[in-house]
mmCIF file of N, CA and C in Angstrom:
data_model
loop_
_atom_site.group_PDB
_atom_site.id
_atom_site.type_symbol
_atom_site.label_atom_id
_atom_site.label_comp_id
_atom_site.label_asym_id
_atom_site.label_seq_id
_atom_site.Cartn_x
_atom_site.Cartn_y
_atom_site.Cartn_z
ATOM 1 N N MET A 2 49.327 189.972 43.661
ATOM 2 C CA MET A 2 50.697 189.591 43.412
ATOM 3 C C MET A 2 51.000 188.299 44.160
ATOM 4 N N LYS A 3 51.562 187.341 43.460
ATOM 5 C CA LYS A 3 51.856 186.046 44.033
ATOM 6 C C LYS A 3 53.155 186.112 44.841
ATOM 7 N N LYS A 4 53.138 185.549 46.036
ATOM 8 C CA LYS A 4 54.314 185.537 46.889
ATOM 9 C C LYS A 4 55.325 184.525 46.346
ATOM 10 N N GLN A 5 56.559 184.971 46.195
ATOM 11 C CA GLN A 5 57.605 184.092 45.697
ATOM 12 C C GLN A 5 58.178 183.280 46.862
ATOM 13 N N ILE A 6 58.217 181.970 46.675
ATOM 14 C CA ILE A 6 58.720 181.090 47.719
ATOM 15 C C ILE A 6 60.107 180.610 47.317
ATOM 16 N N GLU A 7 61.038 180.725 48.237
ATOM 17 C CA GLU A 7 62.406 180.304 47.957
ATOM 18 C C GLU A 7 62.549 178.797 48.103
ATOM 19 N N GLU A 8 63.409 178.245 47.274
ATOM 20 C CA GLU A 8 63.719 176.822 47.391
ATOM 21 C C GLU A 8 64.507 176.571 48.664
ATOM 22 N N ILE A 9 64.264 175.430 49.239
ATOM 23 C CA ILE A 9 65.025 174.975 50.400
ATOM 24 C C ILE A 9 65.917 173.848 49.901
ATOM 25 N N ILE A 10 67.205 174.083 49.913
ATOM 26 C CA ILE A 10 68.140 173.092 49.387
ATOM 27 C C ILE A 10 68.724 172.293 50.544
ATOM 28 N N ILE A 11 68.547 170.974 50.469
ATOM 29 C CA ILE A 11 69.077 170.069 51.486
ATOM 30 C C ILE A 11 70.139 169.198 50.820
ATOM 31 N N GLY A 12 71.343 169.260 51.345
ATOM 32 C CA GLY A 12 72.443 168.455 50.800
ATOM 33 C C GLY A 12 72.467 167.081 51.449
ATOM 34 N N ILE A 13 72.660 166.042 50.616
ATOM 35 C CA ILE A 13 72.759 164.682 51.158
ATOM 36 C C ILE A 13 74.037 164.026 50.665
ATOM 37 N N ASP A 14 74.566 163.118 51.485
ATOM 38 C CA ASP A 14 75.783 162.393 51.138
ATOM 39 C C ASP A 14 75.760 161.034 51.824
ATOM 40 N N PHE A 15 75.984 159.981 51.045
ATOM 41 C CA PHE A 15 76.064 158.621 51.577
ATOM 42 C C PHE A 15 77.515 158.174 51.661
ATOM 43 N N GLU A 16 77.793 157.330 52.624
ATOM 44 C CA GLU A 16 79.031 156.559 52.669
ATOM 45 C C GLU A 16 78.592 155.103 52.606
ATOM 46 N N THR A 17 79.276 154.322 51.782
ATOM 47 C CA THR A 17 78.847 152.954 51.527
ATOM 48 C C THR A 17 80.013 151.987 51.654
ATOM 49 N N PHE A 18 79.678 150.700 51.642
ATOM 50 C CA PHE A 18 80.670 149.630 51.574
ATOM 51 C C PHE A 18 80.256 148.669 50.479
ATOM 52 N N GLY A 19 81.229 148.187 49.759
ATOM 53 C CA GLY A 19 81.015 147.135 48.776
ATOM 54 C C GLY A 19 82.347 146.477 48.471
ATOM 55 N N SER A 20 82.337 145.186 48.213
ATOM 56 C CA SER A 20 83.594 144.485 47.950
ATOM 57 C C SER A 20 84.056 144.626 46.503
ATOM 58 N N VAL A 21 83.189 145.112 45.620
ATOM 59 C CA VAL A 21 83.566 145.328 44.222
ATOM 60 C C VAL A 21 84.347 146.636 44.126
ATOM 61 N N ASP A 22 85.408 146.629 43.345
ATOM 62 C CA ASP A 22 86.218 147.828 43.139
ATOM 63 C C ASP A 22 85.421 148.821 42.286
ATOM 64 N N LEU A 23 84.967 149.885 42.912
ATOM 65 C CA LEU A 23 84.120 150.875 42.254
ATOM 66 C C LEU A 23 84.821 151.512 41.060
ATOM 67 N N ARG A 24 86.057 151.896 41.228
ATOM 68 C CA ARG A 24 86.790 152.553 40.136
ATOM 69 C C ARG A 24 87.028 151.622 38.964
ATOM 70 N N LYS A 25 87.269 150.369 39.254
ATOM 71 C CA LYS A 25 87.572 149.403 38.200
ATOM 72 C C LYS A 25 86.308 148.937 37.470
ATOM 73 N N HIS A 26 85.223 148.697 38.207
ATOM 74 C CA HIS A 26 84.034 148.071 37.628
ATOM 75 C C HIS A 26 82.844 149.009 37.442
ATOM 76 N N GLY A 27 82.873 150.187 38.028
ATOM 77 C CA GLY A 27 81.804 151.157 37.842
ATOM 78 C C GLY A 27 80.673 151.036 38.850
ATOM 79 N N LEU A 28 79.831 152.068 38.842
ATOM 80 C CA LEU A 28 78.768 152.203 39.833
ATOM 81 C C LEU A 28 77.738 151.082 39.774
ATOM 82 N N ASP A 29 77.263 150.740 38.583
ATOM 83 C CA ASP A 29 76.203 149.727 38.503
ATOM 84 C C ASP A 29 76.633 148.388 39.087
ATOM 85 N N ARG A 30 77.830 147.938 38.735
ATOM 86 C CA ARG A 30 78.291 146.654 39.271
ATOM 87 C C ARG A 30 78.551 146.752 40.775
ATOM 88 N N TYR A 31 79.151 147.866 41.211
ATOM 89 C CA TYR A 31 79.425 148.086 42.633
ATOM 90 C C TYR A 31 78.126 148.041 43.447
ATOM 91 N N ALA A 32 77.134 148.820 43.021
ATOM 92 C CA ALA A 32 75.887 148.939 43.786
ATOM 93 C C ALA A 32 74.976 147.729 43.629
ATOM 94 N N SER A 33 75.193 146.931 42.589
ATOM 95 C CA SER A 33 74.365 145.733 42.381
ATOM 96 C C SER A 33 74.899 144.513 43.122
ATOM 97 N N ASP A 34 76.137 144.602 43.575
ATOM 98 C CA ASP A 34 76.745 143.468 44.263
ATOM 99 C C ASP A 34 76.068 143.231 45.609
ATOM 100 N N GLU A 35 75.950 141.967 45.996
ATOM 101 C CA GLU A 35 75.272 141.627 47.262
ATOM 102 C C GLU A 35 75.986 142.183 48.484
ATOM 103 N N SER A 36 77.278 142.536 48.362
ATOM 104 C CA SER A 36 78.012 143.091 49.503
ATOM 105 C C SER A 36 77.746 144.587 49.692
ATOM 106 N N PHE A 37 77.169 145.239 48.687
ATOM 107 C CA PHE A 37 76.933 146.682 48.755
ATOM 108 C C PHE A 37 75.940 147.015 49.859
ATOM 109 N N THR A 38 76.308 147.996 50.657
ATOM 110 C CA THR A 38 75.387 148.461 51.683
ATOM 111 C C THR A 38 75.689 149.916 52.032
ATOM 112 N N PRO A 39 74.669 150.758 52.143
ATOM 113 C CA PRO A 39 74.877 152.110 52.666
ATOM 114 C C PRO A 39 75.201 152.010 54.161
ATOM 115 N N LEU A 40 76.231 152.712 54.591
ATOM 116 C CA LEU A 40 76.628 152.688 55.996
ATOM 117 C C LEU A 40 76.024 153.859 56.767
ATOM 118 N N ILE A 41 76.160 155.042 56.192
ATOM 119 C CA ILE A 41 75.607 156.250 56.817
ATOM 120 C C ILE A 41 75.071 157.168 55.731
ATOM 121 N N VAL A 42 74.209 158.067 56.126
ATOM 122 C CA VAL A 42 73.796 159.176 55.272
ATOM 123 C C VAL A 42 73.855 160.433 56.132
ATOM 124 N N SER A 43 74.413 161.468 55.549
ATOM 125 C CA SER A 43 74.438 162.772 56.211
ATOM 126 C C SER A 43 73.607 163.728 55.394
ATOM 127 N N TYR A 44 72.946 164.623 56.071
ATOM 128 C CA TYR A 44 72.216 165.656 55.356
ATOM 129 C C TYR A 44 72.444 166.992 56.050
ATOM 130 N N ALA A 45 72.499 168.036 55.240
ATOM 131 C CA ALA A 45 72.748 169.387 55.746
ATOM 132 C C ALA A 45 71.562 170.264 55.399
ATOM 133 N N LEU A 46 71.072 170.948 56.405
ATOM 134 C CA LEU A 46 69.947 171.857 56.219
ATOM 135 C C LEU A 46 70.472 173.227 55.802
ATOM 136 N N PRO A 47 69.637 174.010 55.130
ATOM 137 C CA PRO A 47 70.097 175.293 54.592
ATOM 138 C C PRO A 47 70.483 176.295 55.667
ATOM 139 N N ASN A 48 71.256 177.276 55.231
ATOM 140 C CA ASN A 48 71.688 178.391 56.083
ATOM 141 C C ASN A 48 72.420 177.928 57.329
ATOM 142 N N PHE A 49 73.133 176.842 57.193
ATOM 143 C CA PHE A 49 73.941 176.308 58.288
ATOM 144 C C PHE A 49 73.129 176.026 59.550
ATOM 145 N N VAL A 50 71.852 175.674 59.354
ATOM 146 C CA VAL A 50 70.979 175.337 60.485
ATOM 147 C C VAL A 50 71.500 174.103 61.186
ATOM 148 N N GLY A 51 72.045 173.187 60.425
ATOM 149 C CA GLY A 51 72.598 172.003 61.052
ATOM 150 C C GLY A 51 72.819 170.871 60.081
ATOM 151 N N GLU A 52 73.602 169.928 60.546
ATOM 152 C CA GLU A 52 73.875 168.723 59.781
ATOM 153 C C GLU A 52 73.610 167.538 60.697
ATOM 154 N N LYS A 53 73.112 166.470 60.108
ATOM 155 C CA LYS A 53 72.841 165.269 60.894
ATOM 156 C C LYS A 53 73.319 164.063 60.111
ATOM 157 N N THR A 54 73.818 163.085 60.833
ATOM 158 C CA THR A 54 74.236 161.829 60.229
ATOM 159 C C THR A 54 73.424 160.702 60.839
ATOM 160 N N LEU A 55 72.877 159.862 59.966
ATOM 161 C CA LEU A 55 72.164 158.664 60.415
ATOM 162 C C LEU A 55 73.053 157.471 60.116
ATOM 163 N N ASP A 56 73.341 156.697 61.130
ATOM 164 C CA ASP A 56 74.220 155.536 61.012
ATOM 165 C C ASP A 56 73.360 154.290 60.852
ATOM 166 N N PHE A 57 73.382 153.718 59.650
ATOM 167 C CA PHE A 57 72.561 152.549 59.365
ATOM 168 C C PHE A 57 73.121 151.278 59.997
ATOM 169 N N VAL A 58 74.397 151.291 60.359
ATOM 170 C CA VAL A 58 75.000 150.116 60.996
ATOM 171 C C VAL A 58 74.633 150.095 62.472
ATOM 172 N N LEU A 59 74.948 151.175 63.181
ATOM 173 C CA LEU A 59 74.649 151.221 64.621
ATOM 174 C C LEU A 59 73.165 151.426 64.900
ATOM 175 N N GLY A 60 72.505 152.245 64.071
ATOM 176 C CA GLY A 60 71.091 152.559 64.298
ATOM 177 C C GLY A 60 70.133 151.548 63.703
ATOM 178 N N GLY A 61 70.648 150.698 62.824
ATOM 179 C CA GLY A 61 69.836 149.636 62.245
ATOM 180 C C GLY A 61 68.591 150.133 61.542
ATOM 181 N N GLU A 62 67.553 149.334 61.637
ATOM 182 C CA GLU A 62 66.297 149.610 60.930
ATOM 183 C C GLU A 62 65.667 150.923 61.382
ATOM 184 N N GLN A 63 65.868 151.312 62.625
ATOM 185 C CA GLN A 63 65.312 152.578 63.112
ATOM 186 C C GLN A 63 65.902 153.760 62.340
ATOM 187 N N ALA A 64 67.215 153.747 62.083
ATOM 188 C CA ALA A 64 67.858 154.816 61.315
ATOM 189 C C ALA A 64 67.375 154.817 59.866
ATOM 190 N N VAL A 65 67.218 153.635 59.295
ATOM 191 C CA VAL A 65 66.721 153.523 57.922
ATOM 192 C C VAL A 65 65.310 154.084 57.827
ATOM 193 N N GLU A 66 64.459 153.721 58.760
ATOM 194 C CA GLU A 66 63.076 154.210 58.755
ATOM 195 C C GLU A 66 63.014 155.715 58.982
ATOM 196 N N GLU A 67 63.883 156.234 59.840
ATOM 197 C CA GLU A 67 63.922 157.683 60.068
ATOM 198 C C GLU A 67 64.266 158.409 58.772
ATOM 199 N N PHE A 68 65.238 157.877 58.029
ATOM 200 C CA PHE A 68 65.618 158.515 56.771
ATOM 201 C C PHE A 68 64.501 158.392 55.733
ATOM 202 N N LYS A 69 63.861 157.246 55.662
ATOM 203 C CA LYS A 69 62.739 157.079 54.729
ATOM 204 C C LYS A 69 61.622 158.066 55.032
ATOM 205 N N GLU A 70 61.339 158.282 56.312
ATOM 206 C CA GLU A 70 60.295 159.239 56.684
ATOM 207 C C GLU A 70 60.704 160.662 56.291
ATOM 208 N N LEU A 71 61.968 161.007 56.489
ATOM 209 C CA LEU A 71 62.441 162.318 56.046
ATOM 210 C C LEU A 71 62.242 162.484 54.543
ATOM 211 N N LEU A 72 62.581 161.445 53.775
ATOM 212 C CA LEU A 72 62.404 161.505 52.324
ATOM 213 C C LEU A 72 60.938 161.711 51.951
ATOM 214 N N ARG A 73 60.043 161.033 52.664
ATOM 215 C CA ARG A 73 58.605 161.204 52.397
ATOM 216 C C ARG A 73 58.160 162.648 52.673
ATOM 217 N N VAL A 74 58.623 163.197 53.773
ATOM 218 C CA VAL A 74 58.277 164.579 54.130
ATOM 219 C C VAL A 74 58.851 165.542 53.091
ATOM 220 N N TRP A 75 60.113 165.362 52.752
ATOM 221 C CA TRP A 75 60.751 166.248 51.770
ATOM 222 C C TRP A 75 60.065 166.144 50.408
ATOM 223 N N ALA A 76 59.653 164.950 50.015
ATOM 224 C CA ALA A 76 59.027 164.749 48.704
ATOM 225 C C ALA A 76 57.677 165.464 48.602
ATOM 226 N N ARG A 77 57.004 165.643 49.726
ATOM 227 C CA ARG A 77 55.690 166.305 49.714
ATOM 228 C C ARG A 77 55.805 167.833 49.646
ATOM 229 N N ASP A 78 56.987 168.346 49.871
ATOM 230 C CA ASP A 78 57.179 169.802 49.884
ATOM 231 C C ASP A 78 57.828 170.226 48.567
ATOM 232 N N GLU A 79 57.051 170.905 47.728
ATOM 233 C CA GLU A 79 57.549 171.290 46.408
ATOM 234 C C GLU A 79 58.669 172.322 46.457
ATOM 235 N N ASN A 80 58.926 172.907 47.614
ATOM 236 C CA ASN A 80 59.993 173.897 47.747
ATOM 237 C C ASN A 80 61.335 173.282 48.123
ATOM 238 N N ILE A 81 61.323 172.000 48.473
ATOM 239 C CA ILE A 81 62.559 171.342 48.882
ATOM 240 C C ILE A 81 63.238 170.714 47.673
ATOM 241 N N VAL A 82 64.528 170.975 47.581
ATOM 242 C CA VAL A 82 65.368 170.404 46.531
ATOM 243 C C VAL A 82 66.497 169.650 47.209
ATOM 244 N N LEU A 83 66.654 168.376 46.844
ATOM 245 C CA LEU A 83 67.786 167.608 47.353
ATOM 246 C C LEU A 83 68.973 167.841 46.447
ATOM 247 N N SER A 84 70.116 168.067 47.058
ATOM 248 C CA SER A 84 71.336 168.338 46.310
ATOM 249 C C SER A 84 72.423 167.386 46.772
ATOM 250 N N ALA A 85 73.209 166.910 45.817
ATOM 251 C CA ALA A 85 74.307 166.011 46.151
ATOM 252 C C ALA A 85 75.468 166.280 45.201
ATOM 253 N N HIS A 86 76.671 166.278 45.744
ATOM 254 C CA HIS A 86 77.866 166.523 44.925
ATOM 255 C C HIS A 86 77.998 165.463 43.838
ATOM 256 N N ASN A 87 77.729 164.230 44.188
ATOM 257 C CA ASN A 87 77.818 163.119 43.242
ATOM 258 C C ASN A 87 76.411 162.537 43.082
ATOM 259 N N ALA A 88 75.556 163.273 42.414
ATOM 260 C CA ALA A 88 74.121 162.966 42.369
ATOM 261 C C ALA A 88 73.815 161.569 41.835
ATOM 262 N N GLY A 89 74.530 161.105 40.833
ATOM 263 C CA GLY A 89 74.278 159.772 40.292
ATOM 264 C C GLY A 89 74.504 158.688 41.327
ATOM 265 N N PHE A 90 75.547 158.839 42.105
ATOM 266 C CA PHE A 90 75.855 157.882 43.162
ATOM 267 C C PHE A 90 74.801 157.933 44.254
ATOM 268 N N GLU A 91 74.441 159.134 44.678
ATOM 269 C CA GLU A 91 73.443 159.275 45.744
ATOM 270 C C GLU A 91 72.081 158.749 45.283
ATOM 271 N N ARG A 92 71.744 159.006 44.030
ATOM 272 C CA ARG A 92 70.474 158.510 43.487
ATOM 273 C C ARG A 92 70.454 156.992 43.534
ATOM 274 N N ARG A 93 71.558 156.367 43.192
ATOM 275 C CA ARG A 93 71.657 154.899 43.215
ATOM 276 C C ARG A 93 71.519 154.383 44.648
ATOM 277 N N ASP A 94 72.110 155.077 45.595
ATOM 278 C CA ASP A 94 72.005 154.670 47.007
ATOM 279 C C ASP A 94 70.576 154.753 47.515
ATOM 280 N N LEU A 95 69.812 155.698 47.019
ATOM 281 C CA LEU A 95 68.422 155.842 47.459
ATOM 282 C C LEU A 95 67.557 154.667 47.004
ATOM 283 N N ARG A 96 67.994 153.933 46.006
ATOM 284 C CA ARG A 96 67.224 152.772 45.536
ATOM 285 C C ARG A 96 67.346 151.580 46.461
ATOM 286 N N VAL A 97 68.357 151.551 47.280
ATOM 287 C CA VAL A 97 68.600 150.387 48.136
ATOM 288 C C VAL A 97 67.610 150.340 49.272
#
């Protein structure tokens, strides 16, 4: 009998800045503008284990690299599922 492995759902949320009016011009124009930048990303681990925020402004390249490494680790684990309330927006932020 094969052991059933439960999915591990990790919630992610970005906060960003851009000078383009997102509501007026839409996501593609907002995120494509040279002023667009992710400011922070927060992620929540399952079962209320904890939440962490990485500040890309104060933490600079070190915070960005820490998040990239987390993404690499999560991508290698087939049981991990990333979840986001506004998935299209978060997906676009991950491209930056």
